[in-house]
């Protein structure tokens, strides 16, 4: 039997950052993961994730600004560079749209957002085909978050703060004040946090109608004219009409390209890592239309990863409806990484003082009952 104040299940970015934040408050913490850390199948593990202030909702913009301060503090604490600034280009076809709403939300908080027509965009970034879109919004906050490095830094920081880390033990049962693993380890705790990412439907089947997990493919392409796609010359871009987004070259001569549209529904424990020719052709068709210089880029590496989604893409950060000492942080819907140090702080506030300054109703479980917005 192990005793602690707070037991955190899941050492992805959310669990790991919460562990440090709770430990900083003076509580004893145990962090348990089903895999050796970092779990290569965790949603948090990849070379890179997008950081951006651009959101159509000022709440998320404010959260991204607050999260950036915490990322900077972690960089300083760990003497590790976790973000590389690149700028972010939102490519727009129609107005008003997601892109113009992002611009308005940024400006409402006095943050920079430049609107460019297609000529101005391609003067600045000649890699894009100006016939394919009408305008763009340039958000200077766009940056590459070095994902695996960030997760390792968060786990190391938690260990340094005295967090007890248990690897390779899957939590199979959660009761009030008690967590039990598949090996029979019992952790007796004052409070519990569930940060089990795409496996939450399994661990808490009572949430299965509020979450759905989808298979997402990630591609690393090596451009032939590599100089044109380096950081400084090419931004992170998002083209929501097709769902595609991508990065400048940042990993062994390759740039990450992926599609944010929700993929096939899957169980997190049954993941097919085969990438079909059709998927690769889909990327190439996007390049042919928007970034013709990439049409013959060489495919270097692929990954399959899991989104853990809610119906409205808002997160769930709330107490379990029946187990009142169990906090759930899940449903990060393919866009949570950038906020993780802030989610850790919000969770720590809720676990140690019971409150947070962020609007808790927005991330509540009750919202699904009010809107009737459960998944299935
Ligand atoms: C392809 C892809 C691209 C993305 N791109 C971006 C992006 O550009 N920008 C952005 O901000 N966000 C992005 N995201 C979203 C972001 O990565 C996730 O929101 C975030 O990583 C979720 O972290 P997590 O800690 O909740 O889950 P995870 O990282 O999945 O961690 C969950 C952990 O819990 C453990 N676990 C699960 N069940 C148990 C159990 N029963 N017992 C013990 N341990 C358990 C798992 O082993 C795992 O380590 C992307 C996600 C994907 C999949």
Short mmCIF file of C-alpha atoms and ligand atoms in Angstrom, two decimals:
data_model
loop_
_atom_site.label_atom_id
_atom_site.label_comp_id
_atom_site.label_asym_id
_atom_site.label_seq_id
_atom_site.Cartn_x
_atom_site.Cartn_y
_atom_site.Cartn_z
CA UNK A 1 0.00 0.00 0.00
CA UNK A 2 1.24 3.49 -0.89
CA UNK A 3 -0.21 6.61 0.76
CA UNK A 4 -0.19 10.13 -0.66
CA UNK A 5 -2.27 13.32 -0.76
CA UNK A 6 -2.93 13.23 -4.51
CA UNK A 7 -2.77 10.31 -6.95
CA UNK A 8 -2.60 11.23 -10.65
CA UNK A 9 -3.44 8.61 -13.27
CA UNK A 10 -1.69 9.16 -16.60
CA UNK A 11 1.69 10.79 -17.24
CA UNK A 12 1.01 12.52 -20.53
CA UNK A 13 1.46 16.31 -20.58
CA UNK A 14 -1.68 16.91 -18.53
CA UNK A 15 -0.90 14.48 -15.70
CA UNK A 16 2.81 15.35 -15.63
CA UNK A 17 2.23 19.11 -15.45
CA UNK A 18 -0.47 18.71 -12.79
CA UNK A 19 1.90 16.51 -10.75
CA UNK A 20 4.54 19.28 -10.59
CA UNK A 21 2.01 21.97 -9.82
CA UNK A 22 0.44 19.97 -6.99
CA UNK A 23 3.87 19.08 -5.57
CA UNK A 24 4.80 22.79 -5.61
CA UNK A 25 1.81 23.37 -3.29
CA UNK A 26 3.46 21.04 -0.74
CA UNK A 27 1.25 17.98 -1.27
CA UNK A 28 2.64 14.45 -1.64
CA UNK A 29 1.94 13.12 -5.14
CA UNK A 30 2.02 9.74 -6.87
CA UNK A 31 1.91 9.70 -10.69
CA UNK A 32 0.99 6.33 -12.26
CA UNK A 33 1.26 5.31 -15.91
CA UNK A 34 0.39 2.07 -17.64
CA UNK A 35 3.57 2.27 -19.77
CA UNK A 36 7.28 3.03 -19.47
CA UNK A 37 7.60 6.82 -19.73
CA UNK A 38 6.97 8.51 -21.98
CA UNK A 39 4.38 6.16 -23.45
CA UNK A 40 5.10 6.25 -27.22
CA UNK A 41 1.37 5.78 -27.89
CA UNK A 42 0.31 8.73 -25.72
CA UNK A 43 -1.30 11.64 -27.56
CA UNK A 44 1.44 13.86 -26.12
CA UNK A 45 4.30 12.06 -27.85
CA UNK A 46 5.52 13.41 -31.19
CA UNK A 47 8.39 15.61 -32.32
CA UNK A 48 6.21 18.72 -32.47
CA UNK A 49 2.84 20.33 -31.76
CA UNK A 50 1.48 23.72 -32.79
CA UNK A 51 1.52 26.57 -30.31
CA UNK A 52 -0.72 29.53 -31.23
CA UNK A 53 -2.73 32.30 -29.66
CA UNK A 54 -5.17 32.15 -32.62
CA UNK A 55 -8.54 30.94 -31.44
CA UNK A 56 -11.93 32.36 -32.40
CA UNK A 57 -12.89 32.45 -28.71
CA UNK A 58 -11.14 35.05 -26.48
CA UNK A 59 -11.24 32.59 -23.54
CA UNK A 60 -8.88 30.22 -25.37
CA UNK A 61 -6.71 33.15 -26.52
CA UNK A 62 -6.35 34.27 -22.90
CA UNK A 63 -5.55 30.70 -21.84
CA UNK A 64 -2.87 30.41 -24.56
CA UNK A 65 -1.28 33.68 -23.37
CA UNK A 66 -1.24 32.37 -19.78
CA UNK A 67 0.10 28.99 -20.92
CA UNK A 68 2.96 30.66 -22.83
CA UNK A 69 4.15 32.34 -19.61
CA UNK A 70 4.23 28.91 -17.94
CA UNK A 71 6.08 27.32 -20.90
CA UNK A 72 8.69 30.10 -20.63
CA UNK A 73 9.05 29.45 -16.90
CA UNK A 74 9.54 25.72 -17.57
CA UNK A 75 12.17 26.52 -20.22
CA UNK A 76 14.01 28.63 -17.68
CA UNK A 77 13.68 26.07 -14.88
CA UNK A 78 14.88 23.17 -17.04
CA UNK A 79 17.33 25.21 -19.15
CA UNK A 80 15.76 23.60 -22.21
CA UNK A 81 14.37 25.27 -25.30
CA UNK A 82 10.84 23.94 -25.74
CA UNK A 83 9.40 26.43 -28.26
CA UNK A 84 10.73 27.68 -31.58
CA UNK A 85 8.93 30.75 -32.97
CA UNK A 86 7.84 30.48 -36.59
CA UNK A 87 4.68 32.60 -36.92
CA UNK A 88 1.39 31.01 -37.96
CA UNK A 89 -0.55 31.60 -41.17
CA UNK A 90 -4.30 30.94 -41.16
CA UNK A 91 -5.33 30.47 -44.77
CA UNK A 92 -8.85 31.73 -45.54
CA UNK A 93 -11.29 31.29 -48.38
CA UNK A 94 -14.54 32.82 -47.09
CA UNK A 95 -15.37 35.76 -44.88
CA UNK A 96 -16.54 35.78 -42.13
CA UNK A 97 -14.90 32.56 -41.07
CA UNK A 98 -12.85 30.79 -38.42
CA UNK A 99 -9.87 32.82 -39.62
CA UNK A 100 -11.52 36.26 -39.32
CA UNK A 101 -13.00 35.30 -35.95
CA UNK A 102 -9.48 34.42 -34.77
CA UNK A 103 -8.25 37.83 -35.96
CA UNK A 104 -11.08 39.56 -34.08
CA UNK A 105 -10.43 37.58 -30.90
CA UNK A 106 -6.70 38.37 -31.02
CA UNK A 107 -7.35 42.06 -31.60
CA UNK A 108 -9.94 42.16 -28.78
CA UNK A 109 -7.04 41.28 -26.45
CA UNK A 110 -4.64 43.75 -28.12
CA UNK A 111 -2.64 40.96 -29.72
CA UNK A 112 -1.16 41.27 -33.17
CA UNK A 113 -2.96 39.76 -36.17
CA UNK A 114 -2.11 40.87 -39.69
CA UNK A 115 -4.65 40.38 -42.47
CA UNK A 116 -3.08 39.83 -45.92
CA UNK A 117 -4.77 39.37 -49.27
CA UNK A 118 -3.55 36.51 -51.47
CA UNK A 119 -1.04 38.73 -53.35
CA UNK A 120 0.45 40.05 -50.12
CA UNK A 121 0.54 36.54 -48.68
CA UNK A 122 2.42 35.08 -51.63
CA UNK A 123 4.83 38.04 -51.76
CA UNK A 124 5.77 37.11 -48.19
CA UNK A 125 5.44 33.34 -48.65
CA UNK A 126 5.85 32.47 -52.35
CA UNK A 127 5.55 28.74 -51.52
CA UNK A 128 1.72 29.09 -51.50
CA UNK A 129 -0.37 29.21 -54.70
CA UNK A 130 -2.33 32.47 -54.64
CA UNK A 131 -5.16 31.04 -56.75
CA UNK A 132 -6.03 28.56 -53.98
CA UNK A 133 -7.21 31.03 -51.32
CA UNK A 134 -8.44 34.61 -50.85
CA UNK A 135 -6.62 35.94 -47.81
CA UNK A 136 -4.63 34.95 -44.74
CA UNK A 137 -4.19 36.00 -41.13
CA UNK A 138 -0.63 36.09 -39.83
CA UNK A 139 -0.36 35.43 -36.10
CA UNK A 140 3.20 36.08 -34.87
CA UNK A 141 2.67 33.92 -31.74
CA UNK A 142 2.80 30.70 -33.83
CA UNK A 143 5.56 28.38 -32.62
CA UNK A 144 6.72 24.79 -32.71
CA UNK A 145 6.35 23.14 -29.33
CA UNK A 146 8.98 20.39 -29.12
CA UNK A 147 6.51 17.85 -27.81
CA UNK A 148 8.49 14.87 -26.57
CA UNK A 149 11.18 17.14 -25.15
CA UNK A 150 8.45 19.12 -23.35
CA UNK A 151 6.87 15.99 -21.92
CA UNK A 152 10.24 14.68 -20.70
CA UNK A 153 10.95 18.09 -19.12
CA UNK A 154 7.60 17.99 -17.31
CA UNK A 155 8.20 14.45 -16.03
CA UNK A 156 11.75 15.33 -14.91
CA UNK A 157 10.48 18.46 -13.16
CA UNK A 158 7.86 16.36 -11.33
CA UNK A 159 10.51 13.84 -10.20
CA UNK A 160 12.77 16.66 -8.97
CA UNK A 161 9.87 18.01 -6.91
CA UNK A 162 9.57 14.64 -5.17
CA UNK A 163 6.64 13.15 -7.12
CA UNK A 164 6.64 9.35 -6.81
CA UNK A 165 6.39 7.88 -10.32
CA UNK A 166 5.02 4.38 -10.93
CA UNK A 167 5.51 3.06 -14.49
CA UNK A 168 4.07 0.01 -16.26
CA UNK A 169 1.04 -0.31 -13.98
CA UNK A 170 -2.42 0.14 -15.44
CA UNK A 171 -5.03 1.53 -13.08
CA UNK A 172 -8.02 -0.78 -13.19
CA UNK A 173 -10.16 0.57 -10.37
CA UNK A 174 -10.85 3.95 -8.83
CA UNK A 175 -12.77 4.33 -5.56
CA UNK A 176 -13.15 7.31 -3.21
CA UNK A 177 -9.67 7.71 -1.68
CA UNK A 178 -8.20 4.63 -3.36
CA UNK A 179 -6.67 3.62 -6.69
CA UNK A 180 -5.83 0.02 -7.63
CA UNK A 181 -3.56 -1.17 -10.45
CA UNK A 182 -3.55 -4.36 -12.50
CA UNK A 183 -0.62 -5.60 -10.37
CA UNK A 184 -2.67 -5.12 -7.22
CA UNK A 185 -0.80 -2.02 -6.02
CA UNK A 186 -3.12 0.06 -3.78
CA UNK A 187 -2.60 3.82 -3.60
CA UNK A 188 -4.54 5.40 -0.76
CA UNK A 189 -4.97 9.11 -1.40
CA UNK A 190 -6.94 12.18 -0.35
CA UNK A 191 -7.81 13.06 -3.95
CA UNK A 192 -7.35 11.55 -7.38
CA UNK A 193 -6.88 13.09 -10.82
CA UNK A 194 -7.69 11.12 -13.97
CA UNK A 195 -5.52 12.30 -16.90
CA UNK A 196 -5.65 9.13 -18.95
CA UNK A 197 -6.05 10.76 -22.38
CA UNK A 198 -7.57 8.53 -25.07
CA UNK A 199 -7.86 5.62 -22.59
CA UNK A 200 -10.41 7.50 -20.45
CA UNK A 201 -13.37 5.76 -22.10
CA UNK A 202 -11.88 2.47 -20.85
CA UNK A 203 -10.99 3.61 -17.35
CA UNK A 204 -14.24 5.52 -16.81
CA UNK A 205 -16.84 3.80 -19.01
CA UNK A 206 -19.47 6.07 -17.46
CA UNK A 207 -17.98 8.87 -19.63
CA UNK A 208 -18.10 6.84 -22.83
CA UNK A 209 -21.09 8.81 -24.15
CA UNK A 210 -19.18 12.09 -23.73
CA UNK A 211 -15.90 11.14 -25.41
CA UNK A 212 -14.90 9.63 -28.74
CA UNK A 213 -11.42 8.59 -29.83
CA UNK A 214 -10.28 8.94 -33.43
CA UNK A 215 -7.31 7.67 -35.44
CA UNK A 216 -5.16 10.55 -36.73
CA UNK A 217 -2.31 10.19 -39.22
CA UNK A 218 0.83 12.34 -39.14
CA UNK A 219 3.33 12.66 -42.01
CA UNK A 220 6.90 13.94 -42.14
CA UNK A 221 7.78 15.09 -45.66
CA UNK A 222 11.22 16.10 -46.87
CA UNK A 223 10.88 18.91 -49.46
CA UNK A 224 13.12 18.84 -52.54
CA UNK A 225 13.80 22.61 -52.34
CA UNK A 226 14.57 22.35 -48.65
CA UNK A 227 15.84 25.96 -48.28
CA UNK A 228 12.38 27.34 -49.10
CA UNK A 229 10.74 25.55 -46.18
CA UNK A 230 13.12 26.41 -43.35
CA UNK A 231 12.07 28.24 -40.17
CA UNK A 232 12.15 31.97 -40.95
CA UNK A 233 11.09 31.44 -44.58
CA UNK A 234 8.02 29.27 -44.10
CA UNK A 235 5.44 29.55 -41.27
CA UNK A 236 3.28 27.01 -39.53
CA UNK A 237 0.06 27.06 -41.57
CA UNK A 238 -3.54 25.94 -41.04
CA UNK A 239 -6.01 25.55 -43.90
CA UNK A 240 -9.22 24.55 -42.18
CA UNK A 241 -11.20 24.15 -45.45
CA UNK A 242 -9.28 20.94 -46.14
CA UNK A 243 -8.26 20.37 -42.50
CA UNK A 244 -4.54 20.32 -43.36
CA UNK A 245 -1.90 22.02 -41.25
CA UNK A 246 1.86 21.89 -41.37
CA UNK A 247 5.19 23.10 -40.09
CA UNK A 248 8.44 24.37 -41.57
CA UNK A 249 11.35 21.90 -41.71
CA UNK A 250 12.24 21.01 -38.12
CA UNK A 251 12.91 17.29 -37.79
CA UNK A 252 15.81 15.63 -39.62
CA UNK A 253 15.20 17.67 -42.78
CA UNK A 254 11.46 17.01 -42.74
CA UNK A 255 8.29 19.03 -42.11
CA UNK A 256 5.25 17.68 -40.26
CA UNK A 257 1.95 17.65 -42.18
CA UNK A 258 -1.34 16.41 -40.69
CA UNK A 259 -5.08 16.81 -41.02
CA UNK A 260 -7.17 18.09 -38.11
CA UNK A 261 -10.44 16.59 -39.44
CA UNK A 262 -11.56 13.78 -37.15
CA UNK A 263 -10.45 10.36 -38.38
CA UNK A 264 -11.96 6.92 -38.00
CA UNK A 265 -13.43 6.00 -34.58
CA UNK A 266 -11.11 3.60 -32.74
CA UNK A 267 -10.45 2.01 -29.38
CA UNK A 268 -7.19 3.39 -27.90
CA UNK A 269 -5.94 -0.17 -27.30
CA UNK A 270 -6.48 -1.27 -30.92
CA UNK A 271 -4.50 0.98 -33.21
CA UNK A 272 -3.60 0.16 -36.81
CA UNK A 273 -0.35 1.96 -37.65
CA UNK A 274 -0.49 1.22 -41.39
CA UNK A 275 -0.73 4.31 -43.58
CA UNK A 276 -2.59 3.77 -46.84
CA UNK A 277 -1.52 5.04 -50.27
CA UNK A 278 -4.86 6.89 -50.35
CA UNK A 279 -3.86 8.96 -47.32
CA UNK A 280 -0.52 9.86 -48.89
CA UNK A 281 -2.29 10.82 -52.13
CA UNK A 282 -4.66 13.02 -50.09
CA UNK A 283 -1.64 14.96 -48.78
CA UNK A 284 -0.18 15.24 -52.27
CA UNK A 285 -3.49 16.54 -53.67
CA UNK A 286 -3.47 19.24 -50.98
CA UNK A 287 0.13 20.16 -51.90
CA UNK A 288 -0.75 20.31 -55.60
CA UNK A 289 -3.49 22.84 -54.87
CA UNK A 290 -1.91 24.96 -52.10
CA UNK A 291 1.88 24.40 -51.96
CA UNK A 292 2.88 23.07 -55.40
CA UNK A 293 6.60 22.91 -54.54
CA UNK A 294 5.84 20.08 -52.10
CA UNK A 295 4.00 17.87 -54.59
CA UNK A 296 7.12 15.72 -55.11
CA UNK A 297 8.36 15.87 -51.50
CA UNK A 298 9.75 12.60 -50.15
CA UNK A 299 7.79 10.90 -47.34
CA UNK A 300 10.31 10.18 -44.55
CA UNK A 301 8.26 9.12 -41.54
CA UNK A 302 4.66 8.58 -40.44
CA UNK A 303 2.90 8.21 -37.09
CA UNK A 304 -0.59 7.26 -36.03
CA UNK A 305 -1.90 9.07 -32.99
CA UNK A 306 -5.23 9.31 -31.16
CA UNK A 307 -7.48 12.33 -30.63
CA UNK A 308 -9.65 12.14 -27.50
CA UNK A 309 -12.65 14.29 -28.43
CA UNK A 310 -15.73 15.87 -26.92
CA UNK A 311 -18.75 16.82 -29.05
CA UNK A 312 -18.01 20.56 -28.77
CA UNK A 313 -14.17 20.32 -28.75
CA UNK A 314 -14.11 22.02 -25.34
CA UNK A 315 -12.15 20.24 -22.62
CA UNK A 316 -13.52 18.39 -19.59
CA UNK A 317 -12.00 19.55 -16.29
CA UNK A 318 -14.50 18.60 -13.63
CA UNK A 319 -15.19 16.44 -10.59
CA UNK A 320 -16.55 12.94 -11.15
CA UNK A 321 -20.34 13.05 -10.69
CA UNK A 322 -20.35 10.20 -8.13
CA UNK A 323 -16.78 10.05 -6.81
CA UNK A 324 -16.52 13.58 -5.42
CA UNK A 325 -12.76 13.41 -4.67
CA UNK A 326 -11.89 12.42 -8.26
CA UNK A 327 -11.01 15.21 -10.71
CA UNK A 328 -11.19 14.40 -14.43
CA UNK A 329 -9.08 16.26 -17.03
CA UNK A 330 -9.79 14.86 -20.46
CA UNK A 331 -11.34 15.47 -23.89
CA UNK A 332 -8.53 17.71 -25.17
CA UNK A 333 -9.87 17.18 -28.70
CA UNK A 334 -6.63 17.44 -30.67
CA UNK A 335 -5.69 20.91 -29.43
CA UNK A 336 -4.78 20.61 -25.75
CA UNK A 337 -1.00 20.32 -25.76
CA UNK A 338 -0.28 24.05 -25.93
CA UNK A 339 -2.38 24.62 -22.78
CA UNK A 340 -0.92 21.78 -20.71
CA UNK A 341 1.09 23.79 -18.14
CA UNK A 342 -2.03 25.88 -17.53
CA UNK A 343 -4.27 22.81 -17.31
CA UNK A 344 -1.79 21.49 -14.72
CA UNK A 345 -2.15 24.68 -12.73
CA UNK A 346 -5.97 24.72 -12.98
CA UNK A 347 -6.07 21.06 -11.85
CA UNK A 348 -3.69 21.80 -8.96
CA UNK A 349 -5.89 24.71 -7.84
CA UNK A 350 -8.97 22.50 -7.93
CA UNK A 351 -7.23 19.63 -6.12
CA UNK A 352 -5.66 21.76 -3.40
CA UNK A 353 -8.10 24.66 -2.87
CA UNK A 354 -11.24 23.44 -4.63
CA UNK A 355 -11.49 26.48 -6.95
CA UNK A 356 -10.04 27.96 -10.14
CA UNK A 357 -10.19 31.45 -11.64
CA UNK A 358 -11.10 29.97 -15.05
CA UNK A 359 -14.77 29.51 -15.96
CA UNK A 360 -15.39 26.00 -14.67
CA UNK A 361 -18.87 25.72 -16.27
CA UNK A 362 -17.24 25.88 -19.70
CA UNK A 363 -15.28 22.68 -18.96
CA UNK A 364 -17.97 20.96 -16.89
CA UNK A 365 -19.62 17.60 -17.46
CA UNK A 366 -23.01 19.21 -16.80
CA UNK A 367 -22.84 21.13 -20.10
CA UNK A 368 -23.50 17.90 -22.00
CA UNK A 369 -26.70 17.28 -20.07
CA UNK A 370 -27.86 20.88 -20.66
CA UNK A 371 -27.18 20.76 -24.41
CA UNK A 372 -28.12 17.11 -24.85
CA UNK A 373 -24.74 17.01 -26.60
CA UNK A 374 -23.60 13.49 -25.77
CA UNK A 375 -21.95 11.54 -28.54
CA UNK A 376 -23.81 8.27 -28.67
C1 LIG B 1 -1.96 13.75 -34.06
C2 LIG B 1 -2.15 14.76 -32.97
C3 LIG B 1 -1.76 16.07 -33.20
C4 LIG B 1 -1.97 17.03 -32.21
N1 LIG B 1 -1.53 18.30 -32.45
C5 LIG B 1 -1.66 19.24 -31.49
C6 LIG B 1 -1.14 20.54 -31.71
O1 LIG B 1 -0.55 20.82 -32.76
N2 LIG B 1 -1.27 21.45 -30.72
C7 LIG B 1 -1.90 21.17 -29.55
O2 LIG B 1 -2.00 22.05 -28.70
N3 LIG B 1 -2.40 19.92 -29.31
C8 LIG B 1 -2.28 18.97 -30.25
N4 LIG B 1 -2.76 17.70 -30.03
C9 LIG B 1 -3.48 17.40 -28.79
C10 LIG B 1 -2.55 17.08 -27.65
O3 LIG B 1 -1.47 16.30 -28.09
C11 LIG B 1 -3.36 16.35 -26.57
O4 LIG B 1 -4.48 17.15 -26.23
C12 LIG B 1 -2.55 16.12 -25.32
O5 LIG B 1 -1.30 15.55 -25.63
C13 LIG B 1 -3.34 15.19 -24.39
O6 LIG B 1 -2.53 14.91 -23.27
P1 LIG B 1 -3.04 13.91 -22.14
O7 LIG B 1 -2.03 13.98 -21.06
O8 LIG B 1 -4.46 14.22 -21.83
O9 LIG B 1 -3.09 12.46 -22.85
P2 LIG B 1 -1.90 11.46 -23.23
O10 LIG B 1 -0.70 12.18 -23.71
O11 LIG B 1 -2.46 10.42 -24.14
O12 LIG B 1 -1.51 10.79 -21.86
C14 LIG B 1 -2.35 9.87 -21.20
C15 LIG B 1 -1.45 8.96 -20.39
O13 LIG B 1 -2.29 8.18 -19.54
C16 LIG B 1 -1.78 6.87 -19.47
N5 LIG B 1 -2.89 5.99 -19.08
C17 LIG B 1 -4.05 5.82 -19.74
N6 LIG B 1 -4.87 4.96 -19.08
C18 LIG B 1 -4.19 4.59 -17.97
C19 LIG B 1 -4.49 3.71 -16.90
N7 LIG B 1 -5.66 3.05 -16.81
N8 LIG B 1 -3.56 3.53 -15.93
C20 LIG B 1 -2.36 4.20 -15.99
N9 LIG B 1 -2.03 5.02 -17.00
C21 LIG B 1 -2.93 5.23 -17.97
C22 LIG B 1 -1.26 6.62 -20.87
O14 LIG B 1 -0.28 5.58 -20.89
C23 LIG B 1 -0.66 7.99 -21.24
O15 LIG B 1 0.72 8.07 -20.92
C24 LIG B 1 -2.57 16.70 -30.99
C25 LIG B 1 -2.94 15.37 -30.74
C26 LIG B 1 -2.72 14.41 -31.71
C27 LIG B 1 -3.11 13.00 -31.42
#
